[in-house]
C-alpha positions as semicolon CSV with decimal commas, in nm:
position;residue;x (nm);y (nm);z (nm)
1;M;-1,178;0,011;-0,294
2;E;-0,824;-0,184;-0,201
3;H;-0,642;-0,412;-0,014
4;T;-0,281;-0,557;0,016
5;V;-0,224;-0,881;0,112
6;H;0,160;-1,075;0,142
7;I;0,146;-1,392;0,011
8;D;0,414;-1,658;0,083
9;R;0,466;-1,798;-0,282
10;P;0,628;-1,613;-0,580
11;P;0,459;-1,385;-0,784
12;A;0,440;-1,650;-1,087
13;D;0,216;-1,890;-0,864
14;V;0,012;-1,620;-0,729
15;F;-0,003;-1,490;-1,072
16;S;-0,093;-1,804;-1,207
17;Y;-0,346;-1,952;-0,938
18;L;-0,526;-1,589;-1,046
19;T;-0,537;-1,631;-1,364
20;E;-0,713;-2,027;-1,334
21;V;-1,026;-1,836;-1,326
22;E;-1,315;-2,144;-1,276
23;K;-1,089;-2,161;-0,931
24;A;-1,226;-1,840;-0,821
25;P;-1,495;-2,012;-0,632
26;E;-1,220;-2,191;-0,404
27;W;-1,145;-1,836;-0,235
28;Q;-1,404;-1,556;-0,350
29;S;-1,720;-1,609;-0,128
30;S;-1,946;-1,463;-0,405
31;A;-1,861;-1,657;-0,693
32;L;-2,025;-1,957;-0,785
33;E;-1,930;-2,028;-1,139
34;V;-1,664;-1,865;-1,385
35;S;-1,509;-1,981;-1,681
36;A;-1,312;-1,828;-1,945
37;E;-1,374;-1,804;-2,328
38;G;-1,025;-2,024;-2,472
39;E;-0,675;-1,937;-2,274
40;I;-0,622;-1,658;-2,045
41;G;-0,437;-1,333;-2,216
42;A;-0,556;-0,961;-2,292
43;G;-0,910;-0,973;-2,425
44;T;-1,033;-1,289;-2,349
45;R;-1,388;-1,261;-2,158
46;I;-1,496;-1,444;-1,882
47;R;-1,820;-1,561;-1,797
48;E;-1,950;-1,557;-1,386
49;I;-2,189;-1,596;-1,175
50;R;-2,233;-1,424;-0,837
51;N;-2,398;-1,415;-0,539
52;F;-2,406;-1,090;-0,370
53;L;-2,633;-0,933;-0,088
54;G;-2,840;-1,245;-0,197
55;R;-2,922;-1,167;-0,569
56;R;-2,783;-1,423;-0,784
57;S;-2,638;-1,234;-1,096
58;E;-2,435;-1,294;-1,414
59;S;-2,172;-1,071;-1,552
60;T;-1,926;-1,080;-1,845
61;L;-1,577;-0,954;-1,807
62;E;-1,260;-0,876;-2,007
63;V;-0,932;-0,944;-1,889
64;I;-0,766;-0,555;-1,982
65;Q;-0,447;-0,623;-1,816
66;Y;-0,250;-0,960;-1,843
67;E;0,167;-0,933;-1,771
68;P;0,239;-1,285;-1,651
69;G;0,396;-1,275;-1,282
70;R;0,296;-0,868;-1,270
71;K;-0,077;-0,754;-1,373
72;F;-0,384;-0,885;-1,401
73;S;-0,677;-0,652;-1,456
74;L;-1,054;-0,696;-1,520
75;R;-1,320;-0,489;-1,681
76;V;-1,750;-0,562;-1,693
77;V;-1,841;-0,568;-2,003
78;S;-2,184;-0,673;-1,938
79;G;-2,373;-0,687;-1,609
80;P;-2,585;-0,530;-1,335
81;L;-2,239;-0,292;-1,208
82;P;-2,017;-0,185;-1,369
83;F;-1,640;-0,249;-1,198
84;E;-1,264;-0,270;-1,300
85;V;-1,057;-0,461;-1,096
86;L;-0,663;-0,465;-1,088
87;H;-0,480;-0,733;-0,947
88;A;-0,052;-0,601;-0,910
89;L;0,192;-0,855;-0,814
90;T;0,540;-0,747;-0,676
91;P;0,810;-0,969;-0,528
92;E;0,836;-0,921;-0,155
93;R;1,040;-1,068;0,102
94;E;1,033;-1,379;-0,019
95;G;0,718;-1,397;-0,171
96;T;0,422;-1,165;-0,328
97;R;0,285;-0,838;-0,251
98;L;-0,083;-0,810;-0,392
99;D;-0,249;-0,482;-0,422
100;W;-0,580;-0,543;-0,499
101;V;-0,804;-0,228;-0,687
102;A;-1,126;-0,220;-0,726
103;E;-1,362;0,114;-0,881
104;A;-1,724;0,053;-0,949
105;D;-1,953;0,305;-1,172
106;T;-2,269;0,385;-0,902
107;S;-2,380;0,657;-1,046
108;R;-2,747;0,480;-1,098
109;F;-2,795;0,369;-0,765
110;P;-2,860;0,563;-0,458
111;K;-2,614;0,699;-0,224
112;L;-2,759;0,527;0,087
113;A;-2,741;0,229;-0,091
114;V;-2,343;0,227;-0,211
115;R;-2,243;0,273;0,094
116;M;-2,419;-0,056;0,225
117;M;-2,332;-0,210;-0,035
118;A;-1,975;-0,093;-0,049
119;G;-1,893;-0,179;0,342
120;T;-2,032;-0,537;0,250
121;A;-1,816;-0,565;-0,034
122;E;-1,485;-0,449;0,113
123;R;-1,529;-0,657;0,397
124;Q;-1,608;-0,945;0,142
125;F;-1,340;-0,874;-0,051
126;K;-1,089;-0,836;0,244
127;G;-1,198;-1,171;0,350
128;D;-1,177;-1,333;-0,003
129;L;-0,789;-1,199;-0,011
130;E;-0,722;-1,345;0,305
131;R;-0,847;-1,687;0,163
132;L;-0,645;-1,701;-0,117
133;K;-0,355;-1,593;0,118
134;R;-0,432;-1,899;0,275
135;L;-0,450;-2,131;-0,063
């Protein structure tokens, strides 16, 4: 899944907010609790509890890219669905272009279930990024 949104704030401000992971429930509708083990940077582990498709799940993620003002990427190291998400920030028109890309390993799920989950997830994540833009 991919989505791009323009945010009327400089990349440093957007990056700062994105990397305050405990604020994720403010803009991510499925996030219930998010906490980091120490200061955020490459290799930091993040624990999150989410409610997605009516199911509560817990995952541990690892920061795999941390370039202040430019990139923030995460990978699930333990949880129900292996995925990676990339946030790429680019200065644009007095603000920031945020390119969001998520890739998941859905090979262990039936194809019909994957199609249903993907549509729901895409709508949810687009809504989340629009909420981030407003905040």
